[in-house]
Structure formats: C-alpha cells, structure tokens
CSV table of C-alpha atoms in Angstrom, one decimal:
chain,number,residue,atom,x,y,z
A,1,ASP,CA,-33.5,-7.7,-6.3
A,2,THR,CA,-30.5,-9.9,-5.6
A,3,GLY,CA,-28.4,-6.9,-4.9
A,4,VAL,CA,-26.6,-5.9,-1.7
A,5,SER,CA,-29.3,-5.3,1.0
A,6,GLN,CA,-28.6,-3.1,4.7
A,7,ASP,CA,-30.6,-2.9,7.2
A,8,PRO,CA,-32.0,0.0,8.6
A,9,ARG,CA,-30.5,2.3,6.0
A,10,HIS,CA,-30.9,5.9,9.4
A,11,LYS,CA,-30.3,4.8,12.5
A,12,ILE,CA,-30.0,8.4,15.0
A,13,THR,CA,-28.8,7.6,18.1
A,14,LYS,CA,-28.1,8.3,21.4
A,15,ARG,CA,-24.4,8.6,22.5
A,16,GLY,CA,-24.0,5.6,24.7
A,17,GLN,CA,-26.4,3.7,23.0
A,18,ASN,CA,-25.5,0.3,21.6
A,19,VAL,CA,-26.5,-0.6,17.7
A,20,THR,CA,-27.0,-3.3,15.4
A,21,PHE,CA,-26.5,-3.0,11.7
A,22,ARG,CA,-27.5,-6.5,9.8
A,23,CYS,CA,-26.1,-7.0,6.0
A,24,ASP,CA,-27.6,-9.5,3.4
A,25,PRO,CA,-24.9,-9.9,0.3
A,26,ILE,CA,-25.5,-11.4,-2.9
A,27,SER,CA,-26.2,-14.7,-2.3
A,28,GLU,CA,-23.8,-17.0,-2.9
A,29,HIS,CA,-20.9,-15.0,-1.7
A,30,ASN,CA,-18.5,-16.4,0.0
A,31,ARG,CA,-16.9,-12.8,1.2
A,32,LEU,CA,-18.6,-10.0,3.3
A,33,TYR,CA,-16.8,-7.0,4.4
A,34,TRP,CA,-17.6,-4.0,6.2
A,35,TYR,CA,-16.4,-0.3,5.1
A,36,ARG,CA,-17.4,3.3,6.8
A,37,GLN,CA,-17.0,6.5,5.1
A,38,THR,CA,-17.4,9.4,6.5
A,39,LEU,CA,-18.0,13.0,4.4
A,40,GLY,CA,-15.8,14.2,1.5
A,41,GLN,CA,-14.1,10.7,1.7
A,42,GLY,CA,-13.7,7.1,0.7
A,43,PRO,CA,-15.4,4.3,2.2
A,44,GLU,CA,-12.7,2.5,4.6
A,45,PHE,CA,-12.2,-0.8,5.4
A,46,LEU,CA,-13.2,-2.6,8.5
A,47,THR,CA,-13.0,-6.1,8.7
A,48,TYR,CA,-14.1,-8.8,6.2
A,49,PHE,CA,-15.2,-12.1,6.6
A,50,GLN,CA,-15.0,-15.4,4.4
A,51,ASN,CA,-17.5,-17.9,4.5
A,52,GLU,CA,-18.3,-17.4,8.8
A,53,ALA,CA,-14.7,-17.1,9.2
A,54,GLN,CA,-13.7,-13.6,10.0
A,55,LEU,CA,-9.9,-13.2,9.1
A,56,GLU,CA,-8.8,-8.7,8.6
A,57,LYS,CA,-9.8,-6.3,10.7
A,58,SER,CA,-9.3,-2.9,10.3
A,59,ARG,CA,-6.8,-0.8,13.6
A,60,LEU,CA,-9.8,1.2,13.1
A,61,LEU,CA,-11.5,-1.1,14.7
A,62,SER,CA,-11.6,-0.4,18.4
A,63,ASP,CA,-12.8,-2.6,21.0
A,64,ARG,CA,-16.3,-1.4,21.1
A,65,PHE,CA,-17.2,-2.9,17.6
A,66,SER,CA,-17.6,-6.6,16.5
A,67,ALA,CA,-18.4,-8.2,13.7
A,68,GLU,CA,-20.2,-11.4,13.4
A,69,ARG,CA,-20.6,-13.6,10.4
A,70,PRO,CA,-22.8,-16.8,12.6
A,71,LYS,CA,-24.1,-19.5,8.9
A,72,GLY,CA,-21.8,-17.3,7.0
A,73,SER,CA,-25.2,-15.7,5.1
A,74,PHE,CA,-25.8,-12.6,5.7
A,75,SER,CA,-23.5,-10.4,9.4
A,76,THR,CA,-24.4,-7.9,11.4
A,77,LEU,CA,-22.1,-4.6,12.9
A,78,GLU,CA,-22.1,-4.2,16.4
A,79,ILE,CA,-21.3,-0.6,17.6
A,80,GLN,CA,-21.1,-0.4,21.8
A,81,ARG,CA,-20.8,3.3,23.5
A,82,THR,CA,-21.3,4.5,20.4
A,83,GLU,CA,-19.1,8.1,19.7
A,84,GLN,CA,-20.2,11.4,18.0
A,85,GLY,CA,-17.1,10.8,16.0
A,86,ASP,CA,-18.8,7.6,14.8
A,87,SER,CA,-21.0,8.7,13.0
A,88,ALA,CA,-20.9,7.6,8.8
A,89,MET,CA,-21.8,5.7,6.0
A,90,TYR,CA,-21.5,1.8,7.6
A,91,LEU,CA,-20.7,0.0,4.3
A,92,CYS,CA,-21.5,-3.3,3.8
A,93,ALA,CA,-19.3,-5.2,-0.1
A,94,SER,CA,-19.5,-8.9,-1.3
A,95,SER,CA,-17.5,-11.0,-4.0
A,96,SER,CA,-17.6,-14.5,-4.5
A,97,LEU,CA,-13.9,-16.5,-4.4
A,98,THR,CA,-15.5,-18.7,-7.6
A,99,GLY,CA,-14.7,-18.5,-10.9
A,100,THR,CA,-13.3,-14.8,-11.3
A,101,SER,CA,-10.2,-14.0,-12.5
A,102,TYR,CA,-9.8,-10.5,-9.8
A,103,ASN,CA,-12.3,-9.8,-7.1
A,104,GLU,CA,-15.1,-7.6,-7.1
A,105,GLN,CA,-16.8,-6.3,-4.5
A,106,PHE,CA,-20.7,-4.9,-4.8
A,107,PHE,CA,-21.4,-2.5,-2.4
A,108,GLY,CA,-24.7,-2.5,-0.3
A,109,PRO,CA,-26.4,1.4,-0.1
A,110,GLY,CA,-25.2,1.1,3.0
A,111,THR,CA,-26.2,2.7,6.4
A,112,ARG,CA,-25.8,6.0,8.2
A,113,LEU,CA,-25.4,6.3,11.6
A,114,THR,CA,-26.1,9.5,13.0
A,115,VAL,CA,-24.9,10.0,17.3
A,116,LEU,CA,-26.3,12.1,18.6
B,1,GLN,CA,-0.7,7.4,5.0
B,2,GLN,CA,-3.0,7.8,1.9
B,3,GLN,CA,-1.6,5.2,0.2
B,4,VAL,CA,-3.8,6.4,-3.0
B,5,LYS,CA,-4.0,9.5,-3.9
B,6,GLN,CA,-6.9,10.8,-6.2
B,7,SER,CA,-7.1,14.5,-7.8
B,8,PRO,CA,-9.0,16.3,-8.7
B,9,GLN,CA,-10.7,17.0,-5.4
B,10,SER,CA,-14.3,18.3,-7.4
B,11,LEU,CA,-14.5,19.1,-11.6
B,12,ILE,CA,-17.3,20.8,-13.5
B,13,VAL,CA,-17.7,20.2,-17.1
B,14,GLN,CA,-20.1,21.0,-19.8
B,15,LYS,CA,-22.3,18.3,-21.5
B,16,GLY,CA,-20.3,16.5,-24.0
B,17,GLY,CA,-16.9,16.9,-22.6
B,18,ILE,CA,-14.0,14.5,-21.7
B,19,PRO,CA,-13.5,15.1,-17.8
B,20,ILE,CA,-10.2,13.0,-15.9
B,21,ILE,CA,-9.7,11.8,-12.3
B,22,ASN,CA,-6.5,10.8,-11.5
B,23,CYS,CA,-5.3,9.3,-8.8
B,24,ALA,CA,-2.0,7.9,-7.7
B,25,TYR,CA,-0.4,4.2,-6.0
B,26,GLU,CA,2.2,4.3,-3.8
B,27,ASN,CA,2.4,0.6,-2.6
B,28,THR,CA,4.0,-1.6,-5.6
B,29,ALA,CA,1.9,-4.4,-4.2
B,30,PHE,CA,-1.1,-3.1,-5.5
B,31,ASP,CA,-2.3,-5.4,-8.6
B,32,TYR,CA,-6.2,-4.5,-9.4
B,33,PHE,CA,-7.2,-1.3,-9.6
B,34,PRO,CA,-11.0,-0.7,-9.8
B,35,TRP,CA,-13.5,2.8,-10.2
B,36,TYR,CA,-16.9,3.6,-8.3
B,37,GLN,CA,-19.1,5.8,-9.1
B,38,GLN,CA,-21.4,6.6,-6.4
B,39,PHE,CA,-24.6,8.7,-6.3
B,40,PRO,CA,-25.7,11.1,-2.4
B,41,GLY,CA,-27.5,8.4,-0.3
B,42,LYS,CA,-26.2,4.7,-2.7
B,43,GLY,CA,-23.0,2.6,-2.2
B,44,PRO,CA,-20.6,2.9,-3.9
B,45,ALA,CA,-21.3,0.7,-7.9
B,46,LEU,CA,-18.5,-0.7,-9.2
B,47,LEU,CA,-16.8,1.1,-13.1
B,48,ILE,CA,-14.4,-0.8,-14.4
B,49,ALA,CA,-10.9,-1.9,-13.1
B,50,ILE,CA,-7.9,-2.8,-14.7
B,51,ARG,CA,-5.3,-4.4,-13.6
B,52,PRO,CA,-1.3,-3.8,-14.7
B,53,ASP,CA,-0.8,-5.7,-17.2
B,54,VAL,CA,-2.9,-3.2,-19.8
B,55,SER,CA,-2.4,0.6,-19.7
B,56,GLU,CA,-6.2,0.9,-21.1
B,57,LYS,CA,-8.9,-1.1,-20.4
B,58,LYS,CA,-12.3,0.5,-22.5
B,59,GLU,CA,-15.8,0.1,-20.9
B,60,GLY,CA,-18.8,1.5,-22.7
B,61,ARG,CA,-18.2,5.7,-22.1
B,62,PHE,CA,-15.1,5.0,-19.6
B,63,THR,CA,-11.9,4.5,-20.1
B,64,ILE,CA,-8.9,3.9,-18.2
B,65,SER,CA,-5.2,4.9,-17.8
B,66,PHE,CA,-3.3,3.1,-16.6
B,67,ASN,CA,0.8,4.4,-16.5
B,68,LYS,CA,2.5,1.6,-14.1
B,69,SER,CA,6.3,3.0,-13.7
B,70,ALA,CA,5.0,6.7,-12.8
B,71,LYS,CA,2.2,4.6,-10.7
B,72,GLN,CA,-0.5,6.6,-12.2
B,73,PHE,CA,-3.7,5.8,-13.4
B,74,SER,CA,-6.9,8.2,-14.3
B,75,LEU,CA,-10.6,7.5,-15.1
B,76,HIS,CA,-12.1,9.4,-18.6
B,77,ILE,CA,-16.0,9.9,-19.6
B,78,MET,CA,-16.1,10.4,-23.4
B,79,ASP,CA,-19.7,12.6,-24.2
B,80,SER,CA,-20.0,13.5,-20.7
B,81,GLN,CA,-24.2,13.4,-19.8
B,82,PRO,CA,-25.4,15.1,-16.1
B,83,GLY,CA,-26.9,11.6,-15.8
B,84,ASP,CA,-22.6,11.8,-15.0
B,85,SER,CA,-22.6,13.5,-12.3
B,86,ALA,CA,-21.3,11.3,-9.6
B,87,THR,CA,-18.6,11.2,-6.8
B,88,TYR,CA,-16.0,8.8,-8.5
B,89,PHE,CA,-13.5,6.7,-6.4
B,90,CYS,CA,-10.7,4.9,-7.6
B,91,ALA,CA,-9.5,1.7,-5.3
B,92,ALA,CA,-6.2,-0.7,-5.6
B,93,SER,CA,-6.1,-3.6,-3.7
B,94,LYS,CA,-3.5,-6.3,-3.5
B,95,ASN,CA,-3.9,-10.8,-5.5
B,96,SER,CA,-5.8,-9.0,-8.1
B,97,GLY,CA,-8.2,-7.8,-5.4
B,98,TYR,CA,-8.7,-10.8,-2.2
B,99,SER,CA,-7.6,-8.2,-0.6
B,100,THR,CA,-9.3,-6.1,0.7
B,101,LEU,CA,-9.7,-1.8,-1.0
B,102,THR,CA,-7.7,1.7,-0.2
B,103,PHE,CA,-9.8,3.9,-1.6
B,104,GLY,CA,-8.9,7.9,-3.0
B,105,LYS,CA,-10.9,10.2,-1.9
B,106,GLY,CA,-13.5,11.2,-4.4
B,107,THR,CA,-14.0,13.7,-7.3
B,108,MET,CA,-17.2,15.4,-7.6
B,109,LEU,CA,-17.8,15.4,-10.8
B,110,LEU,CA,-20.9,17.8,-12.0
B,111,VAL,CA,-22.0,17.3,-15.8
B,112,SER,CA,-23.8,20.7,-16.9
B,113,PRO,CA,-26.2,20.4,-19.2
C-alpha cells in the first residue's frame, strides 16, 4: 500500500497525558498537512510542512501542540497535557509539488483520539 | 467565519436517483474546489476537483457544476448506488490548491436500495 499511513489508528488517554501521532506520507510527496476533524464537521487545518520546514500553523494549534518533520519524510504531531476538547480524528494528508497543475491532497485514515 | 457553506446536511435518495449537494464560498481568492468522499472510520478520499475557468467537469458518475459569479458549486451523482452512501465534503483553496483546504461541514448521503 503506497498511500498515506497513520499510526496509531486509535488512542485513548487520560486528561493531562501527552500523546504522539505519526504520519508517513506518500513517497516523494513534498508537502505534509495535519487536519483535525470533530464529529459532524469537516476537517480543519492545523499545520503543514514543505519538506522539513513548517510553513504555516493555524490559530487552532495551541502551544500544547507541536509538529515536526525532521527529515522531510514522516511527521509527528504531539499534544501535551491533553484536554477532553482534544478528542477528535487527526488526519494527515500529503501532496506533491512536482509536475502537477494544482495541488491534490491525499489523506490518510486518521488517528482517533479519545481523552477521558 | 465559515468560508465554505455546504447544504443539505443530510440527503436520502433511492438507487438510481441524482443527489445534488451544494456549496457556496465567500473568499474570491479561492481558485481550486475539490470534493471528498468519506466513509465511517476512514480518511477523506478525493473524488473530483474543478478550477473556476470551467463551468462543469465530469468524471464517471460524478459531475461538478461551477458558477463563478454566484460563488457556488455543486456535486451531482448520476445513477446513484447504495455504495455511494457516505459523507461528502466540498472544499476550497487558494493558489491552485497550494494553500490549505477549507472544508464545508459535510453532507451525509444515504442511497436506499
């Protein structure tokens, strides 16, 4: 399978704990995006990387959230001191800047976070 | 501020019917409009996308109609099948999609056999 992969698929944690999610984009894709989706809503942008550089962060990304893409390949999203309001599906998407007239983003299956 | 408004929230059609989902946007800088299909427990999958230089695009049973002056676009699903039952999201982006996507709230479609 050469699509976007995310790990874990499900995470249950207690309020106050730290959690980390991983995203592996489609091979050779330059851009990697993180979105958050709550029940009954569309995905909302959190942050994105071009190669290893984090180019934009949403106001939704509080200082408890941090994302990295150290070698321009996989990315991690960490949430510190989780709160019940962090419960959501965290989606990763990737896209290529090469040879395309416009930017198609391909999504992974998501990580479902439940904060008790 | 909701930049992309999607309707209806839910839709039920019979097999073979043509569900129509509508979206309206506010930001005239948007120039790329994709539709995504999402099944429960899965990530969104890109269905079809359009740019404002054309008024219609067809791919298989899926058609996007685009009205630039009204800042509206819609998805039509021809000959709908029970397997099309899913949640559909419209989205919009600037810079030919090289910016982030702004999504609508989604439409839950049920196609009855």
